Amino acid sequence: MEMNIVRYILIFPLLGFLINGLIGNKLGNKAVSLIANIVVLISLSIAVYLFFQLLSMPADSRLITDTVYTWINAGDLTIDFKLMVDPLTSVMLLVVTGVGFLIHIYSIGYMHGDKGYARFFAYLNLFMFSMLLLVLSSNIALMFVGWEGVGLCSYLLIGFWYEKDSAANAGKKAFITNRVGDYGFLLGLFLLGSAFASKGILTLDFNNMAAHISLISPNILTIVGILLFVGATGKSAQLPLYVWLPDAMEGPTPVSALIHAATMVTAGVYMIARMNFLYVLAPTALEVVAVVGGLTALYAATIGLVQNDIKRVLAYSTISQLGYMFVGVGVGAFSAGIFHLMTHAFFKALLFLSAGSVIHALSGEQDMRKMGGLKDKIPVTHAVFLTAALAISGIPGLSGFFSKDSILASAYASGHKVIWLLGFITALLTAFYIFRLIYMTFYGDSRVDKHAAEHIHESPKVMTIPLIILAILSVIGGYVGVPQLLGNIVGWHNSDMFVHFLAPVFHTMPEHEMPVSTETWLMIGSITMAVLGIFFAWYVYLKSKMQPAKDAARALPGVYQLLLNKYYVDELYNTVIIKPLMWLSEFFLWRFFDVWVIDGTVNGSAYITQWASTKLRKLQAGDMQVYITLFLLGVISVLAYFVLR
Amino acid sequence: MSYQFLVILSFLLFVTGMIGVAMRRNIIIVLVSLELMLNAVNILFVSASKYLHTLDGQIFVIMIITIAAAETAIALALVAKIFKTIGLVKIDDLKKLKW
Amino acid sequence: MISHVLLYITAILLVITYIYAVVAGNPIYSAIAMGVAFFLTSFLFVLLGAPFLAAVQVIIYVGAMLVMFLFVIMMFDLNKVSTAPVKYKPTTILSYLIIMLILLVSFYMARGVIKLPEGFTIVGFGSAENIGFYLMRYYLLPFELASFVLLVGVFGALTFIKKRKKV
């Protein structure tokens, strides 16, 4: 069904970007925030409206499209700027605009007084535009435009405080690492397009491709799948291209919340879900996705165990949770992966924003070793932080439980027992590190710096209200996906609402049935791990009063150092990849090629021209007789030509 | 006597004049050579007129002679002027046409 | 028969005279050689059946032009002026050799094209009466224009001689 209203989801944020970007400085902060927030609110409203529109349509034909114009028309290939809303898109729209709106409101308070206020909101709106374009596009080429756009905004926003060297470098690192991934994405895109073209179908449209996907050989599909996944590892910070995400914490906290928790980094998961029609025919590629996801989840969690910067812990947590999402889609449980994407958006954004609130309260302190005992001083922040921590740990009753459990169950059921084990252990580590964070920050004796301690204050309402809303969502957000098992126990009638809503989008994967008892044991197992994690953290950090770092350092010095230094991966990349590239650029490309070859050619041609002209100048000697000779020579030649013809 | 003979004769004379124009350094001799070139052409026209049995060639020769006379007059006036101002007629020094 | 022989002799003499005129060191010698060449040409015209032209040639070329040359040379003492030897530039010689080669080849290629009867002389062919007839009848416009050119020539020559007032 065509509905032109869809394009307005994109148009308003773009307008916001243009207005705030071009004349924001002159409009004053109040106007800027008003414009920026209203445009997102409009997009949110349209997203909600479209959601209800979809619900009113019969379940197997839920598709709204909007063809804006024909973008590329090259021979027989036509790529339209065409937007598409199906259940998957609708979920993404609601998450992006909903969480985005809350973060925009929060930013009014957080960025208050910053001299780049208008620029911040302009970039934020541009990001909304790009991300919405990514989820709304109906073909993979247009999606790539959005893909690149969010990468750009990530760069702009990470390096927002560009005068800080570390921020500028982090922005660069993010963009370049992304680019490496994008290279894989593009190769996959081209391969896919040409595979279709060789069968006579010229299209990059998702639905078109889905209809004809069986024509392509599975080998090609596998390669395409892996290549596209390379792009996803870059954008969604999985092994090996995750290194930019921890550094990205240099950006303002709302940026970390929006881009690096709730939306941009989930683009990779969305992409795989969107391309499910390809992945179900390329099981090897899907295996790769699941394995990488599982390994990343465990890997990142181990690093997060020992980090001391509050935002770093959350960054590694994000990488780890993204790993969960990839496990979800990798075992074929696309709905589960998207479900976790949604709940994670709620509680991770909440975690980041609350962390921002803590940092704000402590006048900029981010090192947890200098926090503690803040529970009573910033009660609202503490309450929401705790809610989020419980959610991410997978405590029953909160959203995280339902989504994480769904993924683990699917992993086990589809036979990926090792991956299940990875996720299982990670659940323990997740609970541990997040409650370590809580205890170090809010409980125990205050280790806060004297000067900062005087100014501790709760954040203003404009920041706390979004926190509260997100906390509520973190609690109730999971109830759209109550698994059948539990629903039956408590007489809940709307089990698996989420899965059913998304089902038409995802091609059938073989149903994995599990005996009820196994499922129950799995569920109990994950709950146990969560509780164990919380207990260990309490024991280590509260009961024994914060000696663990020194004890661990003494007991397992190597391991502790390894984890603290993030497995030295950055250093590895630096030596193996970056230093050789820099050497190559400097000595070969610059010194040799640029100076000798290119400059040589340019200067050389100038020199040759000069030399030639010196010689030729002698022709114009001013000597009339030479002129006469040449003139005669020319005339006679012409005449001779005509005579001899 | 054949027409070819006269044509070749005219050609030889013409080329001789050309060489004189191109290679002599004294301007008077250059002008003389120029006249000789024109004269060679006159010979060509007259012989052509004879062999084509029309008088048009000879008429044209009258024209050539007339023009040559006028042109020589002006050329010599120029030479006179140059000599009065510069004092030399060595062509090498008259290089104002050079960049 | 005799006209053939005379023609050949005149031709040879003409070539010699021309070469001398071009090669001579002294401009006066060169000018005198030019005069001799004109006389020979005039004789050639007679042989070729153009008596009127022969007369015109002597009157104008020798009588006016040669005299002009000699006037100018002698008035400004130009033979004292440095007469540097002929400038032997290899490029020039090469150019002329090329030109001659081209022309010869052209003539050779065109040799069969023009078929003419052997020359003959008609009494009165090149006579003044006939030429006058042609001039006045068919070539009146060029005739008048030629006179115009002479007028312009006179003006031109005068312009150069006029003394410029120093302003």
Short mmCIF file of N, CA and C in Angstrom, two decimals, chain A residues 567-641:
data_model
loop_
_atom_site.label_atom_id
_atom_site.label_comp_id
_atom_site.label_asym_id
_atom_site.label_seq_id
_atom_site.Cartn_x
_atom_site.Cartn_y
_atom_site.Cartn_z
N TYR A 567 43.47 -7.12 26.06
CA TYR A 567 44.17 -8.13 25.28
C TYR A 567 45.18 -7.52 24.32
N TYR A 568 45.57 -6.31 24.56
CA TYR A 568 46.58 -5.63 23.73
C TYR A 568 46.21 -5.62 22.26
N VAL A 569 44.92 -5.69 21.98
CA VAL A 569 44.51 -5.75 20.57
C VAL A 569 44.85 -4.46 19.84
N ASP A 570 44.58 -3.35 20.50
CA ASP A 570 44.90 -2.07 19.85
C ASP A 570 46.36 -1.99 19.50
N GLU A 571 47.19 -2.45 20.45
CA GLU A 571 48.62 -2.40 20.19
C GLU A 571 48.98 -3.32 19.04
N LEU A 572 48.29 -4.45 18.99
CA LEU A 572 48.55 -5.40 17.91
C LEU A 572 48.21 -4.79 16.55
N TYR A 573 47.02 -4.22 16.50
CA TYR A 573 46.62 -3.59 15.25
C TYR A 573 47.59 -2.50 14.86
N ASN A 574 48.02 -1.77 15.88
CA ASN A 574 48.92 -0.66 15.61
C ASN A 574 50.20 -1.17 14.94
N THR A 575 50.76 -2.23 15.50
CA THR A 575 52.03 -2.71 14.96
C THR A 575 51.85 -3.39 13.62
N VAL A 576 50.81 -4.23 13.57
CA VAL A 576 50.71 -5.06 12.38
C VAL A 576 50.13 -4.30 11.20
N ILE A 577 49.19 -3.44 11.48
CA ILE A 577 48.50 -2.83 10.35
C ILE A 577 48.87 -1.36 10.19
N ILE A 578 48.77 -0.66 11.29
CA ILE A 578 48.87 0.79 11.12
C ILE A 578 50.29 1.24 10.85
N LYS A 579 51.22 0.72 11.62
CA LYS A 579 52.60 1.17 11.39
C LYS A 579 53.09 0.85 9.99
N PRO A 580 52.86 -0.37 9.49
CA PRO A 580 53.31 -0.62 8.11
C PRO A 580 52.64 0.31 7.11
N LEU A 581 51.34 0.57 7.31
CA LEU A 581 50.65 1.46 6.39
C LEU A 581 51.25 2.85 6.42
N MET A 582 51.53 3.31 7.64
CA MET A 582 52.10 4.65 7.73
C MET A 582 53.48 4.68 7.08
N TRP A 583 54.24 3.60 7.31
CA TRP A 583 55.57 3.55 6.70
C TRP A 583 55.45 3.57 5.19
N LEU A 584 54.51 2.73 4.71
CA LEU A 584 54.30 2.67 3.27
C LEU A 584 53.90 4.03 2.73
N SER A 585 52.99 4.67 3.45
CA SER A 585 52.52 5.96 2.96
C SER A 585 53.66 6.95 2.93
N GLU A 586 54.44 6.93 3.99
CA GLU A 586 55.46 7.97 4.02
C GLU A 586 56.58 7.68 3.03
N PHE A 587 57.16 6.49 3.16
CA PHE A 587 58.38 6.31 2.38
C PHE A 587 58.14 5.95 0.95
N PHE A 588 57.13 5.15 0.74
CA PHE A 588 56.94 4.78 -0.65
C PHE A 588 56.05 5.78 -1.36
N LEU A 589 54.84 5.90 -0.82
CA LEU A 589 53.90 6.71 -1.55
C LEU A 589 54.30 8.17 -1.56
N TRP A 590 54.76 8.65 -0.45
CA TRP A 590 55.06 10.07 -0.46
C TRP A 590 56.42 10.31 -1.10
N ARG A 591 57.43 9.81 -0.46
CA ARG A 591 58.77 10.19 -0.92
C ARG A 591 59.00 9.76 -2.35
N PHE A 592 58.71 8.50 -2.60
CA PHE A 592 59.06 8.03 -3.93
C PHE A 592 58.01 8.46 -4.95
N PHE A 593 56.82 7.97 -4.74
CA PHE A 593 55.84 8.13 -5.80
C PHE A 593 55.44 9.58 -6.00
N ASP A 594 55.08 10.21 -4.90
CA ASP A 594 54.57 11.55 -5.06
C ASP A 594 55.67 12.49 -5.54
N VAL A 595 56.81 12.43 -4.87
CA VAL A 595 57.84 13.39 -5.21
C VAL A 595 58.46 13.08 -6.56
N TRP A 596 58.85 11.83 -6.74
CA TRP A 596 59.55 11.52 -7.99
C TRP A 596 58.63 11.38 -9.17
N VAL A 597 57.66 10.51 -9.00
CA VAL A 597 56.89 10.17 -10.20
C VAL A 597 55.93 11.30 -10.57
N ILE A 598 55.09 11.67 -9.61
CA ILE A 598 54.06 12.63 -9.98
C ILE A 598 54.64 14.02 -10.17
N ASP A 599 55.38 14.47 -9.16
CA ASP A 599 55.99 15.79 -9.33
C ASP A 599 56.93 15.78 -10.52
N GLY A 600 57.62 14.67 -10.66
CA GLY A 600 58.55 14.57 -11.77
C GLY A 600 57.84 14.72 -13.10
N THR A 601 56.71 14.05 -13.21
CA THR A 601 55.98 14.16 -14.46
C THR A 601 55.50 15.58 -14.69
N VAL A 602 54.93 16.16 -13.68
CA VAL A 602 54.40 17.50 -13.86
C VAL A 602 55.52 18.49 -14.15
N ASN A 603 56.54 18.46 -13.27
CA ASN A 603 57.65 19.39 -13.50
C ASN A 603 58.37 19.07 -14.79
N GLY A 604 58.46 17.76 -15.04
CA GLY A 604 59.17 17.34 -16.24
C GLY A 604 58.49 17.84 -17.49
N SER A 605 57.17 17.74 -17.51
CA SER A 605 56.50 18.21 -18.72
C SER A 605 56.65 19.71 -18.87
N ALA A 606 56.68 20.39 -17.74
CA ALA A 606 56.92 21.83 -17.84
C ALA A 606 58.31 22.08 -18.38
N TYR A 607 59.26 21.29 -17.88
CA TYR A 607 60.64 21.49 -18.30
C TYR A 607 60.79 21.19 -19.78
N ILE A 608 60.12 20.11 -20.22
CA ILE A 608 60.22 19.77 -21.64
C ILE A 608 59.61 20.88 -22.49
N THR A 609 58.48 21.38 -22.02
CA THR A 609 57.87 22.46 -22.79
C THR A 609 58.81 23.64 -22.90
N GLN A 610 59.46 23.95 -21.77
CA GLN A 610 60.39 25.07 -21.82
C GLN A 610 61.53 24.81 -22.80
N TRP A 611 62.08 23.61 -22.66
CA TRP A 611 63.22 23.27 -23.53
C TRP A 611 62.81 23.34 -25.00
N ALA A 612 61.64 22.77 -25.29
CA ALA A 612 61.18 22.78 -26.68
C ALA A 612 60.97 24.19 -27.17
N SER A 613 60.40 24.99 -26.30
CA SER A 613 60.13 26.35 -26.75
C SER A 613 61.41 27.11 -26.96
N THR A 614 62.44 26.80 -26.15
CA THR A 614 63.72 27.47 -26.39
C THR A 614 64.22 27.15 -27.79
N LYS A 615 64.06 25.90 -28.16
CA LYS A 615 64.52 25.53 -29.48
C LYS A 615 63.64 26.14 -30.57
N LEU A 616 62.34 26.08 -30.33
CA LEU A 616 61.44 26.55 -31.37
C LEU A 616 61.49 28.05 -31.54
N ARG A 617 61.91 28.71 -30.46
CA ARG A 617 61.92 30.17 -30.53
C ARG A 617 62.85 30.65 -31.63
N LYS A 618 63.83 29.81 -31.92
CA LYS A 618 64.78 30.24 -32.93
C LYS A 618 64.13 30.42 -34.29
N LEU A 619 62.98 29.79 -34.46
CA LEU A 619 62.26 29.97 -35.71
C LEU A 619 61.82 31.40 -35.90
N GLN A 620 61.47 32.00 -34.80
CA GLN A 620 60.97 33.36 -34.91
C GLN A 620 62.13 34.31 -34.71
N ALA A 621 63.06 34.25 -35.59
CA ALA A 621 64.29 34.99 -35.35
C ALA A 621 64.15 36.46 -35.67
N GLY A 622 62.99 36.82 -36.20
CA GLY A 622 62.89 38.21 -36.59
C GLY A 622 63.56 38.45 -37.93
N ASP A 623 64.07 37.36 -38.47
CA ASP A 623 64.77 37.48 -39.72
C ASP A 623 63.79 37.25 -40.86
N MET A 624 63.54 38.27 -41.56
CA MET A 624 62.53 38.23 -42.60
C MET A 624 62.81 37.16 -43.62
N GLN A 625 64.06 36.95 -43.88
CA GLN A 625 64.38 36.03 -44.97
C GLN A 625 64.05 34.60 -44.60
N VAL A 626 64.22 34.32 -43.29
CA VAL A 626 63.81 32.98 -42.86
C VAL A 626 62.31 32.83 -43.03
N TYR A 627 61.59 33.88 -42.67
CA TYR A 627 60.14 33.83 -42.82
C TYR A 627 59.76 33.57 -44.27
N ILE A 628 60.46 34.30 -45.14
CA ILE A 628 60.13 34.14 -46.56
C ILE A 628 60.37 32.71 -47.00
N THR A 629 61.46 32.18 -46.56
CA THR A 629 61.78 30.81 -46.96
C THR A 629 60.69 29.85 -46.51
N LEU A 630 60.33 29.99 -45.25
CA LEU A 630 59.32 29.07 -44.73
C LEU A 630 57.99 29.27 -45.44
N PHE A 631 57.69 30.51 -45.69
CA PHE A 631 56.44 30.83 -46.36
C PHE A 631 56.39 30.16 -47.74
N LEU A 632 57.48 30.34 -48.45
CA LEU A 632 57.54 29.73 -49.78
C LEU A 632 57.43 28.22 -49.70
N LEU A 633 58.15 27.68 -48.73
CA LEU A 633 58.10 26.24 -48.56
C LEU A 633 56.67 25.77 -48.36
N GLY A 634 55.94 26.51 -47.53
CA GLY A 634 54.58 26.11 -47.28
C GLY A 634 53.71 26.23 -48.52
N VAL A 635 53.82 27.35 -49.19
CA VAL A 635 52.97 27.56 -50.36
C VAL A 635 53.22 26.52 -51.43
N ILE A 636 54.51 26.30 -51.70
CA ILE A 636 54.85 25.34 -52.74
C ILE A 636 54.34 23.95 -52.37
N SER A 637 54.45 23.63 -51.09
CA SER A 637 53.98 22.30 -50.69
C SER A 637 52.50 22.15 -50.96
N VAL A 638 51.74 23.17 -50.60
CA VAL A 638 50.30 23.08 -50.81
C VAL A 638 49.98 22.93 -52.30
N LEU A 639 50.64 23.77 -53.09
CA LEU A 639 50.39 23.67 -54.53
C LEU A 639 50.76 22.31 -55.07
N ALA A 640 51.90 21.83 -54.61
CA ALA A 640 52.35 20.52 -55.09
C ALA A 640 51.34 19.46 -54.73
N TYR A 641 50.80 19.59 -53.52
CA TYR A 641 49.80 18.60 -53.11
C TYR A 641 48.66 18.55 -54.08
#
